[in-house]
Short mmCIF file of C-alpha atoms and ligand atoms in Angstrom, two decimals:
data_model
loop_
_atom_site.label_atom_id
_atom_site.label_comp_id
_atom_site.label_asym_id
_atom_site.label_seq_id
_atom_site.Cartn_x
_atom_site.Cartn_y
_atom_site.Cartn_z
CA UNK A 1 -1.88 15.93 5.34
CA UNK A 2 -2.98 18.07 8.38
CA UNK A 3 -3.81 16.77 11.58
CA UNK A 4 -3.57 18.12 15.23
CA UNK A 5 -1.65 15.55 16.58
CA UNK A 6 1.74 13.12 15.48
CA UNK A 7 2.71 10.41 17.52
CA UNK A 8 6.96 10.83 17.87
CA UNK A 9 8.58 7.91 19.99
CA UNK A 10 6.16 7.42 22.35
CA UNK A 11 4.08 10.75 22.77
CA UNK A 12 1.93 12.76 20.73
CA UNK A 13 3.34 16.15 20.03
CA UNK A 14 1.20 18.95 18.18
CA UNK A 15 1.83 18.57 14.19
CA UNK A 16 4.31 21.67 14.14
CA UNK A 17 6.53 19.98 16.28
CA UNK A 18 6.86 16.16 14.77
CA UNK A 19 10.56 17.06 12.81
CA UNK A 20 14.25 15.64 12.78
CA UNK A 21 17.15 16.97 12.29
CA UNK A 22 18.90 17.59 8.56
CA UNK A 23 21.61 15.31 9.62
CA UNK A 24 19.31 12.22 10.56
CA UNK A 25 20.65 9.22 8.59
CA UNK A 26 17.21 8.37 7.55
CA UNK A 27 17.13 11.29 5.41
CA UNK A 28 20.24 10.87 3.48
CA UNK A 29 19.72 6.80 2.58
CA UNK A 30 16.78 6.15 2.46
CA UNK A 31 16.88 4.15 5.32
CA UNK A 32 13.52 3.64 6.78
CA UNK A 33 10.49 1.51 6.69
CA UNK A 34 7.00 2.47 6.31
CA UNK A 35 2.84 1.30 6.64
CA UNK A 36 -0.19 2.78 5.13
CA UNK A 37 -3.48 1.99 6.47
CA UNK A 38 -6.40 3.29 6.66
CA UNK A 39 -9.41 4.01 9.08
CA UNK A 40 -12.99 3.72 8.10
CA UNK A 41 -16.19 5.42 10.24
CA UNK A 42 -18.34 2.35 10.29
CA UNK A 43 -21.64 1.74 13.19
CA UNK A 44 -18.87 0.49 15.50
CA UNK A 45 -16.80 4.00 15.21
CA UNK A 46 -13.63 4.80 13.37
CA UNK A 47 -12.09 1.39 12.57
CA UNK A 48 -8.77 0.14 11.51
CA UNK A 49 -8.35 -2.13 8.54
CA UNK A 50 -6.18 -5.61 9.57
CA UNK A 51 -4.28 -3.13 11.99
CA UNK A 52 -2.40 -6.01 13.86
CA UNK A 53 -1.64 -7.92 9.70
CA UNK A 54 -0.29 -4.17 8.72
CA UNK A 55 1.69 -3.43 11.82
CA UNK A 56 3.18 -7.35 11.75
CA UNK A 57 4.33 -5.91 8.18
CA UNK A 58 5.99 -3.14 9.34
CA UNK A 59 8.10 -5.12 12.23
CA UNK A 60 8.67 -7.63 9.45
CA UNK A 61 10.25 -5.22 6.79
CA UNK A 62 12.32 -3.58 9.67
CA UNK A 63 13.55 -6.89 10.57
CA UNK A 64 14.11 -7.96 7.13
CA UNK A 65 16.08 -4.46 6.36
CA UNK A 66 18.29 -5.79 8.63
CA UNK A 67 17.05 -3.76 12.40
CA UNK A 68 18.13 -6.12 14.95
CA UNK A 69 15.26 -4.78 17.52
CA UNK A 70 12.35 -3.46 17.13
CA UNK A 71 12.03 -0.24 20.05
CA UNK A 72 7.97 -1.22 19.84
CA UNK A 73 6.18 -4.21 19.53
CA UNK A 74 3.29 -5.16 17.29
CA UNK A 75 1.01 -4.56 20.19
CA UNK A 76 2.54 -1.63 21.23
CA UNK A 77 1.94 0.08 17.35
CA UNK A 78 -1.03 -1.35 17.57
CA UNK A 79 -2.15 0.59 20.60
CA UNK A 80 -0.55 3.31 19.38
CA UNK A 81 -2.57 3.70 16.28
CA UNK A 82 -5.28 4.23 17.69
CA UNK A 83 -4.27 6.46 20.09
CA UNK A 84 -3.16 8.55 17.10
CA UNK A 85 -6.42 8.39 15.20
CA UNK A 86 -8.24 8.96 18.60
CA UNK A 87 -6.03 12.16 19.40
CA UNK A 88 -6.78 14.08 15.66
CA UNK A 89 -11.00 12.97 16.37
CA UNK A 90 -11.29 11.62 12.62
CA UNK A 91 -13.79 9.31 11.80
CA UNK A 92 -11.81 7.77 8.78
CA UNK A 93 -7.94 8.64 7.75
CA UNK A 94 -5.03 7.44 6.35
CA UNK A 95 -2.04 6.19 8.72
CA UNK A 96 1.64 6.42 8.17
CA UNK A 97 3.65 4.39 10.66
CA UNK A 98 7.30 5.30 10.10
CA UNK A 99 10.29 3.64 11.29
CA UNK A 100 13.28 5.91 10.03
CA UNK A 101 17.26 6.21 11.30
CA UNK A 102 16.92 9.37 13.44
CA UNK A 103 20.25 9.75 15.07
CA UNK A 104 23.71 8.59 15.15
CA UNK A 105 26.47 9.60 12.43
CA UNK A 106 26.11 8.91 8.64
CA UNK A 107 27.15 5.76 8.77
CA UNK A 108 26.53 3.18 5.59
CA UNK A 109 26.22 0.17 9.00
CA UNK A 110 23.00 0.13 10.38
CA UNK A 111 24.16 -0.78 13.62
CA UNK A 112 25.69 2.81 13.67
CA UNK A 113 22.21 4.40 14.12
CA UNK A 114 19.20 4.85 16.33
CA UNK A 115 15.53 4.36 14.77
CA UNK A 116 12.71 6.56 15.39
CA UNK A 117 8.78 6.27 15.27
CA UNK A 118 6.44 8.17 14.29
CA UNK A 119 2.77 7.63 13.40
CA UNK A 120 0.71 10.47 11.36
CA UNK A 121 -2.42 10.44 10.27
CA UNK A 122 -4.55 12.83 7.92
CA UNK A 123 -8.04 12.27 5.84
CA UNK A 124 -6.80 11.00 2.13
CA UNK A 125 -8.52 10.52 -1.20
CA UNK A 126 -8.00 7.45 -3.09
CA UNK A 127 -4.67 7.84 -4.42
CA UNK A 128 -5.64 7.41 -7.95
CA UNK A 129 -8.92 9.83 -7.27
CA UNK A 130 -12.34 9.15 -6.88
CA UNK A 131 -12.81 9.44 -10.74
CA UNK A 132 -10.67 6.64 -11.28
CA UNK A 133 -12.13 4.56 -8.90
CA UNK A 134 -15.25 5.21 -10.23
CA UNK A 135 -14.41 4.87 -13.66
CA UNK A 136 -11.53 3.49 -14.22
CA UNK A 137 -7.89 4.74 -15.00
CA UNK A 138 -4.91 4.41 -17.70
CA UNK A 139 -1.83 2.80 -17.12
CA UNK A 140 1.49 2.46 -19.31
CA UNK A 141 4.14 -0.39 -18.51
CA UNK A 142 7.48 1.49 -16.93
CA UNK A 143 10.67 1.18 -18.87
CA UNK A 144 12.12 0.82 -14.89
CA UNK A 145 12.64 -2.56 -13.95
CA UNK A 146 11.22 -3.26 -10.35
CA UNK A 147 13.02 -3.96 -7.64
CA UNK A 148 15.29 -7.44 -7.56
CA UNK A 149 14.99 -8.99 -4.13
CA UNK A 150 18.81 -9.11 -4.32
CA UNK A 151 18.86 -5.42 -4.97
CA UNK A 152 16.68 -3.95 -2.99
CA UNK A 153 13.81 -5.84 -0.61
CA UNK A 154 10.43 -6.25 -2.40
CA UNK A 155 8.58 -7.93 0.57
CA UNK A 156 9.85 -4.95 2.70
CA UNK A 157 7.92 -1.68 2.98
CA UNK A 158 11.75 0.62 2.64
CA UNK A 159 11.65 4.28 2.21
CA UNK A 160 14.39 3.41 -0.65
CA UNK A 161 12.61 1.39 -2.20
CA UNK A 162 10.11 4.19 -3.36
CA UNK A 163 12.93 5.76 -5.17
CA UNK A 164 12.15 3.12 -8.40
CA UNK A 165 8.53 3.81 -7.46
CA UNK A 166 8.96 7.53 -7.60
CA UNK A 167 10.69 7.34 -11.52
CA UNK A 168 8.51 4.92 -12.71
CA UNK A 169 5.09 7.37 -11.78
CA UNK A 170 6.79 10.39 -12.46
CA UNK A 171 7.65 9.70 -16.10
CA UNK A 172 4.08 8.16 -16.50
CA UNK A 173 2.20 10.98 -15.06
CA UNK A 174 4.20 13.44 -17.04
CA UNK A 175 2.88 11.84 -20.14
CA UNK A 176 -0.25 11.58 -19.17
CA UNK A 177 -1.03 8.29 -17.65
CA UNK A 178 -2.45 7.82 -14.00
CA UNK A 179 -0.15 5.25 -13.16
CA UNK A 180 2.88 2.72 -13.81
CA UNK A 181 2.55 -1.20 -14.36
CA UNK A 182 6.52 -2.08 -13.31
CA UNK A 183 8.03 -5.42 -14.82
CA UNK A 184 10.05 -7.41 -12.46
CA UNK A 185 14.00 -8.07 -13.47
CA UNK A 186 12.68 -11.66 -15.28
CA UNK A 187 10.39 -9.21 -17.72
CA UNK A 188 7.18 -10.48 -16.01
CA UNK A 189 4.54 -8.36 -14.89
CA UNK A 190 5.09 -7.02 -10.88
CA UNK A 191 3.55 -4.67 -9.46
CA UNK A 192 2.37 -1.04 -10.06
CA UNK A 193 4.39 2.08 -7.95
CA UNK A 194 2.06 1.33 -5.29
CA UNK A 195 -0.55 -0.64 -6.10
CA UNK A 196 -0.79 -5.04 -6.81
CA UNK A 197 -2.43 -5.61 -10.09
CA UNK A 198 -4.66 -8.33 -10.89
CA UNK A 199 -6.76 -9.37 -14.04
CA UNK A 200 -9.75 -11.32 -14.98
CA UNK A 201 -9.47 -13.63 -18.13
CA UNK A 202 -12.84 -15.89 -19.18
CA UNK A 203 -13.99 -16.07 -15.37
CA UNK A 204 -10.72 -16.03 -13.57
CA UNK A 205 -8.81 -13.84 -11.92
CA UNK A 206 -4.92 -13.76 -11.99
CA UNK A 207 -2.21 -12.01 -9.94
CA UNK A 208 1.25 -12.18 -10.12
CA UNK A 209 2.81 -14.16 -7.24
CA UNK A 210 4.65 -12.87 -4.15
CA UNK A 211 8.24 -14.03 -4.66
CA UNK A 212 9.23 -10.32 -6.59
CA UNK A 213 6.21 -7.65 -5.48
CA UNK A 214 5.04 -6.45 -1.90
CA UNK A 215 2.56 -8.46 -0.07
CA UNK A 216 -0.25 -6.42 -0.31
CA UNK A 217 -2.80 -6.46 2.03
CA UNK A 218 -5.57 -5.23 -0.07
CA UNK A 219 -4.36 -7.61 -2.24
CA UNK A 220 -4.98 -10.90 0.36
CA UNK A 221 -8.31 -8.85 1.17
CA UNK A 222 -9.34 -9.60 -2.61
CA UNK A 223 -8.21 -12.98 -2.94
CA UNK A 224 -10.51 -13.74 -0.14
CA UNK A 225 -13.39 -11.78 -1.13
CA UNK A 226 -13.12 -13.47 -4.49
CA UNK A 227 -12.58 -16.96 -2.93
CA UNK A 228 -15.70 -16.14 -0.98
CA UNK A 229 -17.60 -15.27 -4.15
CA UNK A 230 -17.09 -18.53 -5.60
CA UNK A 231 -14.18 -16.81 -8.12
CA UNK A 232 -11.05 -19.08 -8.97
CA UNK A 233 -7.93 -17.00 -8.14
CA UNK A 234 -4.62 -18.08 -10.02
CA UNK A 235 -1.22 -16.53 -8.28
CA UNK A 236 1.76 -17.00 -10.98
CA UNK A 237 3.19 -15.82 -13.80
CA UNK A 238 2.05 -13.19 -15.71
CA UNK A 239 3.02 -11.87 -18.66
CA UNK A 240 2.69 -7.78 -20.23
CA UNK A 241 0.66 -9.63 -23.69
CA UNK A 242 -1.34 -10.90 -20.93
CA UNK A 243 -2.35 -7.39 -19.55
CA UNK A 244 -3.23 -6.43 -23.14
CA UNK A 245 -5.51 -9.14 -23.65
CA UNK A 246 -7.35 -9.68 -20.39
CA UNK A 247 -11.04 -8.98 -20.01
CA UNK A 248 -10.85 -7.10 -17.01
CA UNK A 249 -7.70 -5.61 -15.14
CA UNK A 250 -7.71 -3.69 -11.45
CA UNK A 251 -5.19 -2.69 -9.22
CA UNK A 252 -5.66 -2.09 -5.41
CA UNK A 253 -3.72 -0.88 -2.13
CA UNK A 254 -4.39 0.93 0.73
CA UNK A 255 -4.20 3.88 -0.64
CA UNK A 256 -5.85 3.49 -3.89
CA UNK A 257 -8.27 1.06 -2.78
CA UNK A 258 -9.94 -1.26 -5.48
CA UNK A 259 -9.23 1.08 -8.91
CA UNK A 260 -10.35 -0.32 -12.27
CA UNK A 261 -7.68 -0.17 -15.49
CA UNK A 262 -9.86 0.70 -18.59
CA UNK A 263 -6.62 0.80 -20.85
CA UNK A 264 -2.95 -0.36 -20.97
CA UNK A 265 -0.22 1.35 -23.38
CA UNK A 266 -3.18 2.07 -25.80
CA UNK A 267 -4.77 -1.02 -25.68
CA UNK A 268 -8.16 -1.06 -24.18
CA UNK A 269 -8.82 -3.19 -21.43
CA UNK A 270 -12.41 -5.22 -22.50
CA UNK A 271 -15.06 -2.79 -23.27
CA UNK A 272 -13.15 0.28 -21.80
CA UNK A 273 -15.42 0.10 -18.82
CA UNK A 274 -15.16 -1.37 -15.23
CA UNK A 275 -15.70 -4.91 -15.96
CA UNK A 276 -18.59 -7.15 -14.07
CA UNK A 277 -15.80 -9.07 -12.29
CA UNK A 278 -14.08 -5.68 -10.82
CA UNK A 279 -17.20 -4.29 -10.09
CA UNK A 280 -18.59 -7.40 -7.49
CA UNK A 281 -15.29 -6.93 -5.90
CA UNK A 282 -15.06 -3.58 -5.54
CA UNK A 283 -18.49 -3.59 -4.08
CA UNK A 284 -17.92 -6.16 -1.84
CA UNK A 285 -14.57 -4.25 -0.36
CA UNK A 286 -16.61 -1.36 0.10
CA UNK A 287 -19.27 -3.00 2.52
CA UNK A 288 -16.14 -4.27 4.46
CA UNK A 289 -14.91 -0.96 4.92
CA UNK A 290 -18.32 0.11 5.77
CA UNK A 291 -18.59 -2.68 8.24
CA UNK A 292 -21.13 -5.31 6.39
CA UNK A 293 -20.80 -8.73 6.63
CA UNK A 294 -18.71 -11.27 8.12
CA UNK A 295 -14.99 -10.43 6.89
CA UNK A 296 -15.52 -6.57 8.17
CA UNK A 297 -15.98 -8.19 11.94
CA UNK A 298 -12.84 -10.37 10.94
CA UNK A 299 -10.83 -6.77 9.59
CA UNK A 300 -11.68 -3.99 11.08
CA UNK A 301 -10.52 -3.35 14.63
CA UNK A 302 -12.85 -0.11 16.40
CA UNK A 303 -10.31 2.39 17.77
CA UNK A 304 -12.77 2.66 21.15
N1 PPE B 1 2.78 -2.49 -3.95
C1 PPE B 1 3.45 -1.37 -3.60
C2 PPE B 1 4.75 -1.08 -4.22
C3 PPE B 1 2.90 -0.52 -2.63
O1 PPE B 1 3.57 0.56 -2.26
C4 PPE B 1 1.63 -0.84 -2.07
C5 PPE B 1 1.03 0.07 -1.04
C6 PPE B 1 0.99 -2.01 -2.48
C7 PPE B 1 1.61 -2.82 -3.42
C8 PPE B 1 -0.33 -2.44 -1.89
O2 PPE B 1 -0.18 -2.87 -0.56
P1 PPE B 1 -1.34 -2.72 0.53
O3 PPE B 1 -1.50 -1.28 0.81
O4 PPE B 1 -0.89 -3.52 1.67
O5 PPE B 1 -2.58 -3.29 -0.08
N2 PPE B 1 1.32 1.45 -1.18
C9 PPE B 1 1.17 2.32 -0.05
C10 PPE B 1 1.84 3.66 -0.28
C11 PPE B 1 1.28 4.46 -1.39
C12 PPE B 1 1.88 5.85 -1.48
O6 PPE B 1 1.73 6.47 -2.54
O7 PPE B 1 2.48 6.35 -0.52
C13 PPE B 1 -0.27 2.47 0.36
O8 PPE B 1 -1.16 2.18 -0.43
O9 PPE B 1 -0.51 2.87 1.49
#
């Protein structure tokens, strides 16, 4: 996670110095709201992947949270971002945009503190490793109930919120899985700790829809790369039997990018192999994020 540079409220400050204080609010509760995107090096230069959609998510879920003002604008993160990636000279990275309570006294009222910014950025793996992306991974349906929008946000990106996240991939990691699918309070199928999940039954392709998960934007990538492949894409319901059954499951996010699920609690997913379906969309993300075709001139934004 090294770089040279941070970007703290405004300026960039050498990566030593980017800290807060033990006593910063953020810390204790949770409170805070985060983006990950990433860069690609494409023949334009480094370029960002739907900067502006990411950082209108991150004014959204500090609005939603309950900030009353946001101390940047979209266009001013925006700018910033790049500024960031510019300052550390990488041609592709991962960005964390962080919004967190930095001062005033620990206070449960929001209105009691003062947010900070900061913006890092550091080259990153997929988050599920290259050998899963390649060849698929193992997942295991969390006894943790995700989030309830009455609970705790889904469609905001809170620091908190990774606490049910955390548990969920912790427990499956320790026994041996790569990841967690997490049921939503009804008992239908969410979202993974950080990853959307989608499957592929006799043609078409089915996600859960937005009311409980996060609106991912690798997700909305798909959907349209699908749509634009002439796939039928069905957002509702979905059930865990339905996991078990499907031809072809995936799950994608910034981080992780587009990962193929070869098994689910012991069942294997189709042939135990990334399916045809996974694989066209896979491949068609990756010539976006190398800068092919007309959705990469729509998506990525060059830094220069
Ligand atoms: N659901 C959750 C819960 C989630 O955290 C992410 C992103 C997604 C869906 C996919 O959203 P999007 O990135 O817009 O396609 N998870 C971020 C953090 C991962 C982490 O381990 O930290 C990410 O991928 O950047």
């Amino acid at each position: 996670m090294k770089s040279d540079k941070i970007w703290m409220n405004g300026t960039l400050v050498p990566f030593e110095d980017a800290k807060v204080h033990v006593l910063a609010p953020g810390l204790h509760y949770g409170l805070g709201v985060f983006e990950g995107i990433r860069c690609y090096n494409t023949p334009l230069g480094p370029a960002v992947f739907r900067l502006r959609e990411h950082m209108e998510r991150f004014e959204d879920s500090a609005l939603a949270f309950g900030l009353l003002e946001m101390p940047y604008s979209v266009d001013e993160m925006v700018n910033a971002v790049k500024e960031t990636v510019r300052a550390n000279g990488f041609k592709s990275c991962y960005i964390r945009p962080l919004l967190f309570m930095e001062g005033g006294p620990l206070s449960l009222n929001l209105d009691a503190h003062t947010p900070g910014v900061s913006i890092s950025a550091w080259e990153w793996a997929s988050l599920l490793g290259d050998e899963g992306v390649q060849n698929g991974v193992r997942l295991m349906v969390s006894s943790f109930t995700r989030l309830h929008p009455n609970v705790n946000l889904t469609k905001a990106k809170v620091s908190g919120n990774y606490v049910n996240s955390v548990m969920a991939k912790t427990i499956a990691v320790r026994l041996g899985f790569d990841e967690a699918v997490m049921l939503d309070p009804s008992g239908l199928v969410a979202e993974c700790t950080g990853e959307n999940l989608f499957l592929v039954r006799k043609g078409k392709i089915y996600t859960p829809s937005t009311a409980a998960i996060l609106e991912g934007i690798t997700r909305d990538s798909l959907i349209t790369l699908a749509k634009d492949a002439g796939y039928e894409v069905v957002e509702g319901p979905i059930s865990r039997d339905q996991i078990y059954i499907a031809d072809e499951v995936f799950v994608c996010g910034t981080a992780a990018e587009v990962v193929p699920v070869t098994e689910v609690d012991f069942r294997k997913i189709g042939n135990g192999k990334i399916g045809p379906v996974t694989s066209v969309l896979q491949k068609a993300f990756n010539a976006v994020i190398r800068g092919e075709g007309p959705r990469a001139a729509e998506w990525l934004d060059p830094i220069e």
